[in-house]
XYZ file of C-alpha atoms in Angstrom:
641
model
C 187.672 99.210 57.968
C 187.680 102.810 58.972
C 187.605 104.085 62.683
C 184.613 105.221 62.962
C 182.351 102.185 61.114
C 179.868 102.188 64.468
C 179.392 105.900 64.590
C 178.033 107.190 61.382
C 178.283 110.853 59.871
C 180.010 113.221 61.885
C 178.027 116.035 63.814
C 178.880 119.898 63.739
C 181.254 120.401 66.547
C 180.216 123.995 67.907
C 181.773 126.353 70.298
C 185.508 124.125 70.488
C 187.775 126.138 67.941
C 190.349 126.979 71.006
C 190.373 123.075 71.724
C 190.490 122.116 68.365
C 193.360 123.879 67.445
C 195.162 122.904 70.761
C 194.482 119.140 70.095
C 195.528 119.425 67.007
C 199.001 121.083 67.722
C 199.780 118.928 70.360
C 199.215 115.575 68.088
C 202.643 117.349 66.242
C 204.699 116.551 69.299
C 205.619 113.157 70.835
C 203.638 112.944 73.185
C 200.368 111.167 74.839
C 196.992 113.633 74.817
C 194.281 113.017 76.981
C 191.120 114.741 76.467
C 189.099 114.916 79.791
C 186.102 116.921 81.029
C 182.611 115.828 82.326
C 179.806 113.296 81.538
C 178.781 114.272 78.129
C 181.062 117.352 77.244
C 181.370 115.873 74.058
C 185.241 114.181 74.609
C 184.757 111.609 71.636
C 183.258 113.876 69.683
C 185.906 116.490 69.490
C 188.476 113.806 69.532
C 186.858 112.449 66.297
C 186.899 115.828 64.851
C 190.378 115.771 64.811
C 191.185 113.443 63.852
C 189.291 112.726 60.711
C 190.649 116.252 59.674
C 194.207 114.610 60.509
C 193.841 111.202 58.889
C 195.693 110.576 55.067
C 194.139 107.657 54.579
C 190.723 106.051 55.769
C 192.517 103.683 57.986
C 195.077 106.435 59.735
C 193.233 105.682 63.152
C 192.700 102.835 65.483
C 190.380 103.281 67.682
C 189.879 101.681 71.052
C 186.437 101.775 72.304
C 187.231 100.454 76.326
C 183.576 100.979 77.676
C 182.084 98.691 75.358
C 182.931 95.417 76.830
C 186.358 95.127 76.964
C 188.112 93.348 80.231
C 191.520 95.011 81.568
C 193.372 92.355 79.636
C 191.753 93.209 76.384
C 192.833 96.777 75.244
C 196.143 95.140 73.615
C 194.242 92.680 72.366
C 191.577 94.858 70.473
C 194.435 97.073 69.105
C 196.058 94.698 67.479
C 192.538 93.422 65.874
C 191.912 97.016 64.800
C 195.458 97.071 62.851
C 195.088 93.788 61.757
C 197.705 91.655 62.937
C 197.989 88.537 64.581
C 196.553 87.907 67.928
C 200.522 87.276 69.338
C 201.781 90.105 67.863
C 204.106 91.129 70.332
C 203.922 94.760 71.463
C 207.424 95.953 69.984
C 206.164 94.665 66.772
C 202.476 96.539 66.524
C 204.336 100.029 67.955
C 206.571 99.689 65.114
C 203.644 98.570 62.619
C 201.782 102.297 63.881
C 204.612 103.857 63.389
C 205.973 102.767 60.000
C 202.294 103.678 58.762
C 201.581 106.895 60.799
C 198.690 105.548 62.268
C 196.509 107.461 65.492
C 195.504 105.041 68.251
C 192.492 106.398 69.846
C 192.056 104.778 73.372
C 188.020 105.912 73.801
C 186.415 106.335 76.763
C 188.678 105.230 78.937
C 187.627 105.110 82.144
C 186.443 101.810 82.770
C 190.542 100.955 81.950
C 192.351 103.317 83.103
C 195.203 101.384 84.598
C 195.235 98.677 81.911
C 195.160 101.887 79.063
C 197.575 103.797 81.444
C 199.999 100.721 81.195
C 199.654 100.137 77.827
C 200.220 103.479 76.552
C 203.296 103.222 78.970
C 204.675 100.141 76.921
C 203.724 101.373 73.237
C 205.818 104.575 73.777
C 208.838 102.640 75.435
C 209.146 101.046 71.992
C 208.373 103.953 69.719
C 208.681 107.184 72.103
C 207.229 109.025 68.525
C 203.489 107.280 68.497
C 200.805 109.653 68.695
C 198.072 108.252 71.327
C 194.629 110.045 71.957
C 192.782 108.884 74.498
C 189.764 110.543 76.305
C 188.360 109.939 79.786
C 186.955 111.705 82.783
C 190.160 111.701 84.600
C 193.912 111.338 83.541
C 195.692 108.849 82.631
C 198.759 109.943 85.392
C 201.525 109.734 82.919
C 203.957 112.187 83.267
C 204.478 112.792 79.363
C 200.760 112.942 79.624
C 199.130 116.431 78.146
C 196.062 116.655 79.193
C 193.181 118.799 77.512
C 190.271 119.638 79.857
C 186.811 120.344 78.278
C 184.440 122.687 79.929
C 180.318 122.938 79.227
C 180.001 125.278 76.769
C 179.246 129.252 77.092
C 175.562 130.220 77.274
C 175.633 133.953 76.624
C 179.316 135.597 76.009
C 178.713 139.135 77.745
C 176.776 142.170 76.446
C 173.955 140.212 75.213
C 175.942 137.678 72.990
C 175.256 133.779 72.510
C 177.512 131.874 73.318
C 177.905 128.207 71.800
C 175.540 126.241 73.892
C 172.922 128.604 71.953
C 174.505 128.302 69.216
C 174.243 124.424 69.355
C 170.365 124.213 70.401
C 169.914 127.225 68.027
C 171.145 124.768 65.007
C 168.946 121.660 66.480
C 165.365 123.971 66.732
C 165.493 126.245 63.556
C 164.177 130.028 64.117
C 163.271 130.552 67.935
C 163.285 133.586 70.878
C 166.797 134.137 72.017
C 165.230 134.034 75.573
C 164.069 131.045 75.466
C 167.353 129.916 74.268
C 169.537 130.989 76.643
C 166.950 129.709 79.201
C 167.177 126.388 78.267
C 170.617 126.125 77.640
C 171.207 128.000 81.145
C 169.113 125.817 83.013
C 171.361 122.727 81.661
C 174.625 124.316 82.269
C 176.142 124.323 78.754
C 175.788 120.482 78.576
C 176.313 119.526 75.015
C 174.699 115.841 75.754
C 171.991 117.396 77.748
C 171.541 119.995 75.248
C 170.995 117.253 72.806
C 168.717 115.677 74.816
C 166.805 118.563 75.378
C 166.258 119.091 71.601
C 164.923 115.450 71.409
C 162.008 116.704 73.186
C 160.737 119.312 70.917
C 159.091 116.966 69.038
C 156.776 116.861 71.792
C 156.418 120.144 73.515
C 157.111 123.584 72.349
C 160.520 124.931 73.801
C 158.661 127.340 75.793
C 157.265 124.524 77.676
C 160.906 122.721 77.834
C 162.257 125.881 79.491
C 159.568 126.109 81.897
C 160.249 122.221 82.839
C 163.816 122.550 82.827
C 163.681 125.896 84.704
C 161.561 124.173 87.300
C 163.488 122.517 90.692
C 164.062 118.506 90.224
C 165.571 116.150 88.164
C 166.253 116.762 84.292
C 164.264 113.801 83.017
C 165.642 114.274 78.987
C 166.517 111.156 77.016
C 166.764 110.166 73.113
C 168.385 108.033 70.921
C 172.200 107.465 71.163
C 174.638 104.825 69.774
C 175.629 104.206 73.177
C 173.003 103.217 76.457
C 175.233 105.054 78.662
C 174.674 108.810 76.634
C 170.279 108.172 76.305
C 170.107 110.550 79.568
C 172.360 112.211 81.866
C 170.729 110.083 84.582
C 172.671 107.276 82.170
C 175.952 109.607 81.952
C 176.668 109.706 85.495
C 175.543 106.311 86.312
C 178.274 105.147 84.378
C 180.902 107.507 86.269
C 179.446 106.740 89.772
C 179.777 102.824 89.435
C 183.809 103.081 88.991
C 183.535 105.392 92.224
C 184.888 104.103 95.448
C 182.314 103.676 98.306
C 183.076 106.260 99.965
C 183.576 108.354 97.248
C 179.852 107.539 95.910
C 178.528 108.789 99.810
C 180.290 111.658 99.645
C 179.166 112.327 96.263
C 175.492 111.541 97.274
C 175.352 113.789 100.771
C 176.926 117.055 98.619
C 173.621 116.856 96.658
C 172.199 118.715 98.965
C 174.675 121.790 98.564
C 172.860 124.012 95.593
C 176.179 126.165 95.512
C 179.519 126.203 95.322
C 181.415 124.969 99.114
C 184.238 124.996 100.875
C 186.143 121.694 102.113
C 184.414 122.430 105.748
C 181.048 122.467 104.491
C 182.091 119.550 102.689
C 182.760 117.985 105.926
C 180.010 119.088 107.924
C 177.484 118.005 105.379
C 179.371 114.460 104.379
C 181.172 113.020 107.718
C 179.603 110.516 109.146
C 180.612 106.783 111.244
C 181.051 105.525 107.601
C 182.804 108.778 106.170
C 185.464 110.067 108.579
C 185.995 113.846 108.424
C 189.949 113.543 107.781
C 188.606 111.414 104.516
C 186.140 114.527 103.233
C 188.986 116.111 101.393
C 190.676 113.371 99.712
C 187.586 112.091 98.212
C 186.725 115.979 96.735
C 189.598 115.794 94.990
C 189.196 112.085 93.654
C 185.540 113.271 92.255
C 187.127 116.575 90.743
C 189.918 114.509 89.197
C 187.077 112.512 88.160
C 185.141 115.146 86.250
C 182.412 114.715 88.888
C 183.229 118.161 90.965
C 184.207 121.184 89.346
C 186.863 123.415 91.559
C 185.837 126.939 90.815
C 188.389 128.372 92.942
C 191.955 127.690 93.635
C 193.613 127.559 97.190
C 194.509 130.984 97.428
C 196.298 133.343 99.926
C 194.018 135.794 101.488
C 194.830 138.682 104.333
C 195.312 135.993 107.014
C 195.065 132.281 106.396
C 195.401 130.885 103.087
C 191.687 130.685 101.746
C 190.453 127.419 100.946
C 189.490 126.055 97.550
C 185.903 126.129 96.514
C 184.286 123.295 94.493
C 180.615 122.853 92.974
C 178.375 119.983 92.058
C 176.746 120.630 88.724
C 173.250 120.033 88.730
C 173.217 116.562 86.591
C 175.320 115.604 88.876
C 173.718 116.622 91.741
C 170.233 115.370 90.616
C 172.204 111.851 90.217
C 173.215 112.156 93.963
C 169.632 113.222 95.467
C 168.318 110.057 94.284
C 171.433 108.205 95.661
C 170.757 109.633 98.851
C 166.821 109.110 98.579
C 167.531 105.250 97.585
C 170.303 104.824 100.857
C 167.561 106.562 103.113
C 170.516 109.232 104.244
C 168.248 112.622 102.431
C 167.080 113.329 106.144
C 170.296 113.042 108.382
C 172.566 114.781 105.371
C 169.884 117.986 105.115
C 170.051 117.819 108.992
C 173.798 118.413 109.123
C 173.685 120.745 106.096
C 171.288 123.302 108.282
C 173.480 122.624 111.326
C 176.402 123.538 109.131
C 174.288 126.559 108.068
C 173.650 127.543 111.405
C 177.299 127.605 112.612
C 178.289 129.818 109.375
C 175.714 132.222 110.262
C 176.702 132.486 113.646
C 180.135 132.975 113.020
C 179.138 135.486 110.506
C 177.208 137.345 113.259
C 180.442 137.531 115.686
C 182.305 139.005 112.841
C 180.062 141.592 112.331
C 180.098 142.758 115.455
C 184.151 142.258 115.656
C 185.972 144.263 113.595
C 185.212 142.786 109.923
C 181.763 144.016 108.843
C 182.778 143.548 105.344
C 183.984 139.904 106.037
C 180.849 139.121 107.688
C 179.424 139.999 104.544
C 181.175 138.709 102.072
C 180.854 135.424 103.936
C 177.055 135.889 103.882
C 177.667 136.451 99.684
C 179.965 133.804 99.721
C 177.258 131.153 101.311
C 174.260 133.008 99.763
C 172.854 129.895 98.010
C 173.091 128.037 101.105
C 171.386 129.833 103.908
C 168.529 130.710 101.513
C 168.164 127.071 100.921
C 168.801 126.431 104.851
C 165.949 129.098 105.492
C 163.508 128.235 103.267
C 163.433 124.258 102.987
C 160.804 122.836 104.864
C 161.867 121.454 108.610
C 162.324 117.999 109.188
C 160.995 118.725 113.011
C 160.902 120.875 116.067
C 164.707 120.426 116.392
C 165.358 121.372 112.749
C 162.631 124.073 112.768
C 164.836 125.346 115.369
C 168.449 125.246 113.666
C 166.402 127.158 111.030
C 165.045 130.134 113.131
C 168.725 130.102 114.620
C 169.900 130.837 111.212
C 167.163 133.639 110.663
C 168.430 135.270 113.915
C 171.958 135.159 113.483
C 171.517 137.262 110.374
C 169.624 139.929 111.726
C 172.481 142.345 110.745
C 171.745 141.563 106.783
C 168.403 141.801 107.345
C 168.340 145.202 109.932
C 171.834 146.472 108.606
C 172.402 145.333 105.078
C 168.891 146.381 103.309
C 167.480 143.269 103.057
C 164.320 143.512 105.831
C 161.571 142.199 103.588
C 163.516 139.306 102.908
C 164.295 138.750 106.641
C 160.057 139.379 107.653
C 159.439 136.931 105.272
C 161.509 133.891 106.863
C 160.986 134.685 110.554
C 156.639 134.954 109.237
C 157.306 131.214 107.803
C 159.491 129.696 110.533
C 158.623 131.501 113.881
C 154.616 129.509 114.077
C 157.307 126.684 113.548
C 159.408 126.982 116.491
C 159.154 125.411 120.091
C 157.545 128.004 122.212
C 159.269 130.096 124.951
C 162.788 129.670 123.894
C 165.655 132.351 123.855
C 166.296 131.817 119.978
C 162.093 132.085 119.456
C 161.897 135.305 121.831
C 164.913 136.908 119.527
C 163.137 136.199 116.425
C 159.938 137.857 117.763
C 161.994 141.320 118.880
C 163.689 140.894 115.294
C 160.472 140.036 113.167
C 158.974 143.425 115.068
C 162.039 145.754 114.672
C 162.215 144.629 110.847
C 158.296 145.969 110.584
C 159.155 148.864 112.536
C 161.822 150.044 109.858
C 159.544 149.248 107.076
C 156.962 151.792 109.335
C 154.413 148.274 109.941
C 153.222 149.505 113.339
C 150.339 146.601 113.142
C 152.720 143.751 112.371
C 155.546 145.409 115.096
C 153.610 146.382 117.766
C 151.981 142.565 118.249
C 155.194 141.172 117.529
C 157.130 143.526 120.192
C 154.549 142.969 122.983
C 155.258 139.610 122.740
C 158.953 140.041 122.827
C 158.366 142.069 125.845
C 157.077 139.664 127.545
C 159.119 136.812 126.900
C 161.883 139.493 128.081
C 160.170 140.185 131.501
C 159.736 136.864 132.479
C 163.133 135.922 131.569
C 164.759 138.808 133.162
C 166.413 140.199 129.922
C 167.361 143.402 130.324
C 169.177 142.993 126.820
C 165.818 142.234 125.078
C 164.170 144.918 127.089
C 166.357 147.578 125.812
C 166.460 146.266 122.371
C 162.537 146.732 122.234
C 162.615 150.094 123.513
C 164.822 151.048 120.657
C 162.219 149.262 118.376
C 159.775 151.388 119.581
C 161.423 154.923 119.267
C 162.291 153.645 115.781
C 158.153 153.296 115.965
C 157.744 156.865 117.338
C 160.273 158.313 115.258
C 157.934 157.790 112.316
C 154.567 159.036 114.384
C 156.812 162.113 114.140
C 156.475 161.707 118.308
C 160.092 162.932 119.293
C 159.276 163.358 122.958
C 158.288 159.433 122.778
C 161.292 158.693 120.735
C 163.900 160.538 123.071
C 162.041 158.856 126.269
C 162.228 155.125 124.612
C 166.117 155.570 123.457
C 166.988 156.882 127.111
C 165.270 153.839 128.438
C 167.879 151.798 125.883
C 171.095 153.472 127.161
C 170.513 152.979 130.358
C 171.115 149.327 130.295
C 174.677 147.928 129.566
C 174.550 145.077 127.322
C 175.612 141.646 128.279
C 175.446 139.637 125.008
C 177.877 142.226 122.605
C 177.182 139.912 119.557
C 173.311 140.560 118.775
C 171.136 143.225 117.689
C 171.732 147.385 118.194
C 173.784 147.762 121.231
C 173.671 151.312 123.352
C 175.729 152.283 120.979
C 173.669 152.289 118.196
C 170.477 153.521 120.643
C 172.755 156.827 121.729
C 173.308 157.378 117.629
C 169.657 156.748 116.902
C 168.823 159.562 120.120
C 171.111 161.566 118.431
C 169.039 161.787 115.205
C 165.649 162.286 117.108
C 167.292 165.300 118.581
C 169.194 166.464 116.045
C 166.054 169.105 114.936
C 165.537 170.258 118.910
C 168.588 170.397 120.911
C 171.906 170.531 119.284
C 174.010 170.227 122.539
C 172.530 167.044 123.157
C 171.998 166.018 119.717
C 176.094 165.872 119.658
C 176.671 164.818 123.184
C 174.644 161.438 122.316
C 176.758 161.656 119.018
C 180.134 161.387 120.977
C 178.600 158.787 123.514
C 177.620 156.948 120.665
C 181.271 157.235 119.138
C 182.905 156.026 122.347
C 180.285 152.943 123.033
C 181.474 151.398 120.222
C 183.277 147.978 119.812
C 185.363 148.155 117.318
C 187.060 151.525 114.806
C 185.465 149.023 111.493
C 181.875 149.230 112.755
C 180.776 150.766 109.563
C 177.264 150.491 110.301
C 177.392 152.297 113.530
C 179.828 154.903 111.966
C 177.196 155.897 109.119
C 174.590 156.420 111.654
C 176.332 158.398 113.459
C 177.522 160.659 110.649
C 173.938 160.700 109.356
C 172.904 162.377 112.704
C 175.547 164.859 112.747
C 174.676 165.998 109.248
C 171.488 165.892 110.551
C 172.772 168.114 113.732
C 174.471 170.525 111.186
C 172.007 170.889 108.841
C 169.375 171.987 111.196
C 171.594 174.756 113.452
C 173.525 176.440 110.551
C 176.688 174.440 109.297
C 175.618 173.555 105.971
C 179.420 172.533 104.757
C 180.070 170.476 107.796
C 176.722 168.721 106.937
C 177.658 168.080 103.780
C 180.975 166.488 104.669
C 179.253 164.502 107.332
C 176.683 162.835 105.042
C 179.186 162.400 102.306
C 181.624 160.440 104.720
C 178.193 158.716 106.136
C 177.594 157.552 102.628
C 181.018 156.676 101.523
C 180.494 154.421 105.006
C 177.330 152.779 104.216
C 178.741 151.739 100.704
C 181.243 149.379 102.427
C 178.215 147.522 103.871
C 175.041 148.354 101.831
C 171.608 149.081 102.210
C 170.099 150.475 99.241
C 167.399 152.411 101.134
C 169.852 154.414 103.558
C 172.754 154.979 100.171
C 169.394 156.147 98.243
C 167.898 158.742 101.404
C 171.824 159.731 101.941
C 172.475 160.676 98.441
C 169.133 162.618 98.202
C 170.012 164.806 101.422
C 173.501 165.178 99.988
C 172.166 166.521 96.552
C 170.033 169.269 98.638
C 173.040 170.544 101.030
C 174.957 170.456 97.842
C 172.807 173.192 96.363
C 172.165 174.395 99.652
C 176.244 175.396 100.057
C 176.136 176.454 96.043
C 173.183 178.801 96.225
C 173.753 179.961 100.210
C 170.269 179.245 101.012
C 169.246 177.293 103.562
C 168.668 173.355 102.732
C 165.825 172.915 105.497
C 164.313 175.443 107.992
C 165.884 174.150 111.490
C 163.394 173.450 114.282
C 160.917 170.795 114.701
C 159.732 170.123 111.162
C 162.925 168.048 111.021
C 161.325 165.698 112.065
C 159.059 165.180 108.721
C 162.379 163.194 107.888
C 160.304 160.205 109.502
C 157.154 160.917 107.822
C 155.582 158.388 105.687
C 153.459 159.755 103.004
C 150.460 159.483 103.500
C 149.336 159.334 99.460
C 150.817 156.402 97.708
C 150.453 152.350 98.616
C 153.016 150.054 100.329
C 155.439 150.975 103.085
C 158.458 152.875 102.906
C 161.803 151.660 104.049
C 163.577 153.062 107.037
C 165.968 155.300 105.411
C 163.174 156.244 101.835
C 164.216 158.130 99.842
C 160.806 160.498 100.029
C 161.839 160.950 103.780
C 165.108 161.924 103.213
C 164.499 164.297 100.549
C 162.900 166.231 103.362
């Protein structure tokens, strides 16, 4: 009887040349190989592939199957039934029997046995060190003569446009099709050669542009078809199979990190899992046990950073994850874990705030990058209450610097317009997220949304006695005037905001930012004062890495320079303003700066003039007036002016 009498004709194995070849070489040595990887990678198959290429003779592998019924003291058992020998064989005897023939034991699917395979391998090789064992499993076996060959999901698209082999594979189940569609399909199932197969399955009843809007579309991915074995009809199936040899704990913590969509940290981990049945000190532990476990995949290493080692980073795929949602949903936990998870949120956005106004702009936003995928979901999934409605808007407000600093102001208008009719009234968070929501509008040049949204700032600052919020909406509104082209009203609004000293250092343009923004308002009237706010702006600040406030302030002197005479200094002030701005981003303000560098480049080429000084400056703040939509704070069209 051959090896593979329950499997029937072998399928094309796509996209595995590297592994095939490895497996291969590694069978030459004495030593156990392990293939491991994921639910549904496609362990067995590859492992079959092999070995059939291998095999002299059709009975030159025995193979194991341990998830089909087998108890823990069974696996010797079965082997010696699969070479034929006598039930009391002893063990000495059947090594030397596979060795005097050259025979393969495949140990398949191990992971139901994994001690009792682990053990047995152990034995077989103290008798004949030279068998050659396969076995394949989610984890390791943890021998230490073990070689262990991890498969990933395959490749969707190889760079520059290319398919990778998770096309490839779909490609060769559909027949002719659009590449687009391809990719999207095999994207949306992360390179999953079961759940490719799957997917396939259900072309006979839809069209695969319909599949890729279903499987493009948030929840589960309900595919199933024929398979020889129950577990492999549906990932649902796959992972079912994995999460009942999971620990207890391990199957919590697994559940509550379904409601991370992106890769974490062990912290977040923490925040999101710990509970009185998971203890925090336990988070880490079991992250490791469900990445050993081809459950969690580690996409970064502990590493050494500038300071303090940075942590490892780990990801749920989204099988997986779907298979932990409904975990949660069935254990009635979905509401406490998406609590902690926008708590979590809201302390990573806070601390993201104090760095930027620290010294570490850029760290404040490459943690923003970094947790991306989480604070969008934190901002935009539905509150579970006042209290969570709350943590949400905290979020929103903590990140005004992205939104106000970073480029990204529609994006912010948009979440404080869903969550603020959401909040408890008269708070402090609420009555920051109004003078936010209006500042945002007032740099996209929305006087009707900012001017509502302002008044109603100002008076939640009044009758809380805020002189912080006060002068924050004063600069709002010379940010308002600046665009009315109303200088005097701008200058008379931005003294009003330097005249208070701020109390709360960590939110919102300080007096340091209001003395650069006077600066630029009279950068086309009075030079002498123009710099002087320039230098007061300069010495207000917190910190020598304050890129934002350093950009602004060049911005004004080339502003200054441009408009009394100096066109060289101007154009080494914007250049440095711009190589500034680049360390932080905002599209709009790199787009104006280039634009007004461009001119005062020709200007100092040609020696003419790049802009007649005086008050026309000010038609850098001019919207115009032809054209739909509003135009961002630093436009391009104004600073072309």
């Amino acid at each position: 009887m051959t090896a593979w009498a329950d499997h029937g004709p072998l399928p094309g194995v796509v996209g595995r040349a590297a592994e095939h070849e490895l497996v291969a070489g590694l069978l030459d040595r004495a030593a156990p190989v392990t293939l491991t990887g994921p639910a549904g990678v496609g362990k067995s198959l590859l492992a079959r592939a092999v070995l059939e290429e291998r095999r002299p003779g059709p009975d030159a592998v025995l193979r194991i199957p341990c998830w089909d019924g087998l108890t823990a003291a069974e696996p010797a058992g079965a082997l010696r039934a699969a070479a034929g020998l006598p039930p009391e064989t002893p063990l000495t005897a059947l090594a030397a029997h596979c060795r005097a023939r050259r025979l393969v034991i495949l140990l398949d699917d191990c992971d139901p046995l994994l001690e009792p395979c682990a053990q047995l391998v152990r034995r077989l090789l103290r008798a004949e060190p030279a068998l050659r064992i396969v076995a394949t499993a989610r984890r390791p076996l943890g021998l230490a003569t073990e070689r262990v060959v991890r498969l990933a999901p395959l490749a969707v698209t190889l760079g520059e446009g290319v398919a990778g082999p998770a096309v490839e594979l779909l490609a060769a189940r559909t027949g002719p099709a659009a590449p687009e569609l391809l990719v999207a399909v095999c994207r949306a199932l992360e390179g999953c050669p079961l759940a490719i197969g799957l997917a396939a399955h259900q072309l006979d009843r839809m069209p695969l542009a319909a599949l890729a809007a279903h499987l493009d579309a948030e929840g589960p991915l309900h595919c199933t078809g024929p398979s020889r074995t129950a577990r492999h009809t549906s990932l649902h199936a796959a992972h079912a199979a994995g999460y009942a040899l999971c620990s207890p704990l391990d199957r919590r913590v697994w559940a509550r990190l379904s409601v991370l969509p992106g890769d974490f940290d062990p912290w977040l981990a923490e925040c999101v899992c710990a509970s009185s049945d998971v203890p925090a000190a336990a988070v880490g532990a079991a992250l490791e046990r469900l990445r050993t476990a081809s459950v969690l995949e580690r996409v970064r290493d502990p590493a050494p950073g500038p300071g303090p080692e940075l942590p490892p980073r780990y990801r749920l795929p989204r099988a997986a994850r779907d298979f932990g949602r409904a975990r949660l949903r069935e254990a009635g936990d979905e509401a406490g874990a998406l609590r902690r998870f926008r708590q979590a949120c809201a302390a990573l956005a806070a601390e993201a705030q104090i760095t930027w106004q620290g010294a570490g702009q850029q760290l404040a936003v490459r943690l923003v990058e970094d947790e991306q995928h989480h604070l969008d979901a934190a901002l935009t999934r539905p509150p579970l209450d006042a209290d969570d409605a709350q943590s949400a808007l905290e979020i929103a407000v903590s990140l005004w610097f992205q939104w106000a600093a970073c480029g990204y102001r529609r994006e912010g208008r948009a979440h404080l317009d869903r969550l603020l009719p959401r909040s408890p009234e008269d708070t402090a968070v609420r009555a920051r997220a109004l003078w936010l929501a209006g500042y945002l509008a007032a740099q996209e040049n929305a006087p009707a949304a900012a001017e509502p949204l302002l008044d109603r700032a100002w008076a939640s600052a009044v009758m809380h006695a805020d002189a912080d919020g006060l002068a924050r909406i004063a600069h709002a509104h010379a940010v308002l005037a600046l665009y009315r082209e109303d200088a005097t009203a701008a200058v008379t609004c931005l003294e009003e905001a330097v005249r208070h000293s701020s109390r709360d250092p960590w939110f919102g343009p300080g007096p340091a930012h209001s003395w650069a923004l006077l600066a630029i308002a009279l950068a086309p009237l009075d030079a002498a004062r123009a710099r002087a706010a320039a230098r007061r702006a300069w010495d207000s600040r917190h910190s020598d890495g304050d890129f934002w406030l350093h950009s602004t302030i060049l911005y004004a002197r080339a502003l200054i320079e441009r408009a009394h005479g100096d066109p060289a200094a101007a154009l080494r002030a914007c250049r440095t303003a711009l190589v500034a701005k680049k360390l932080i981003g905002d599209p709009l303000f790199i787009a104006g700066a280039r634009t007004m560098l461009a001119g005062l480049r020709r200007g100092v080429r040609t020696g003419a003039p790049s802009a007649v000084p005086g008050a026309a400056e000010t038609r850098w703040w001019h919207r115009p007036r032809s054209g739909g939509g509003h135009r961002g704070f630093f436009s391009r069209a104004r600073m072309g002016r």
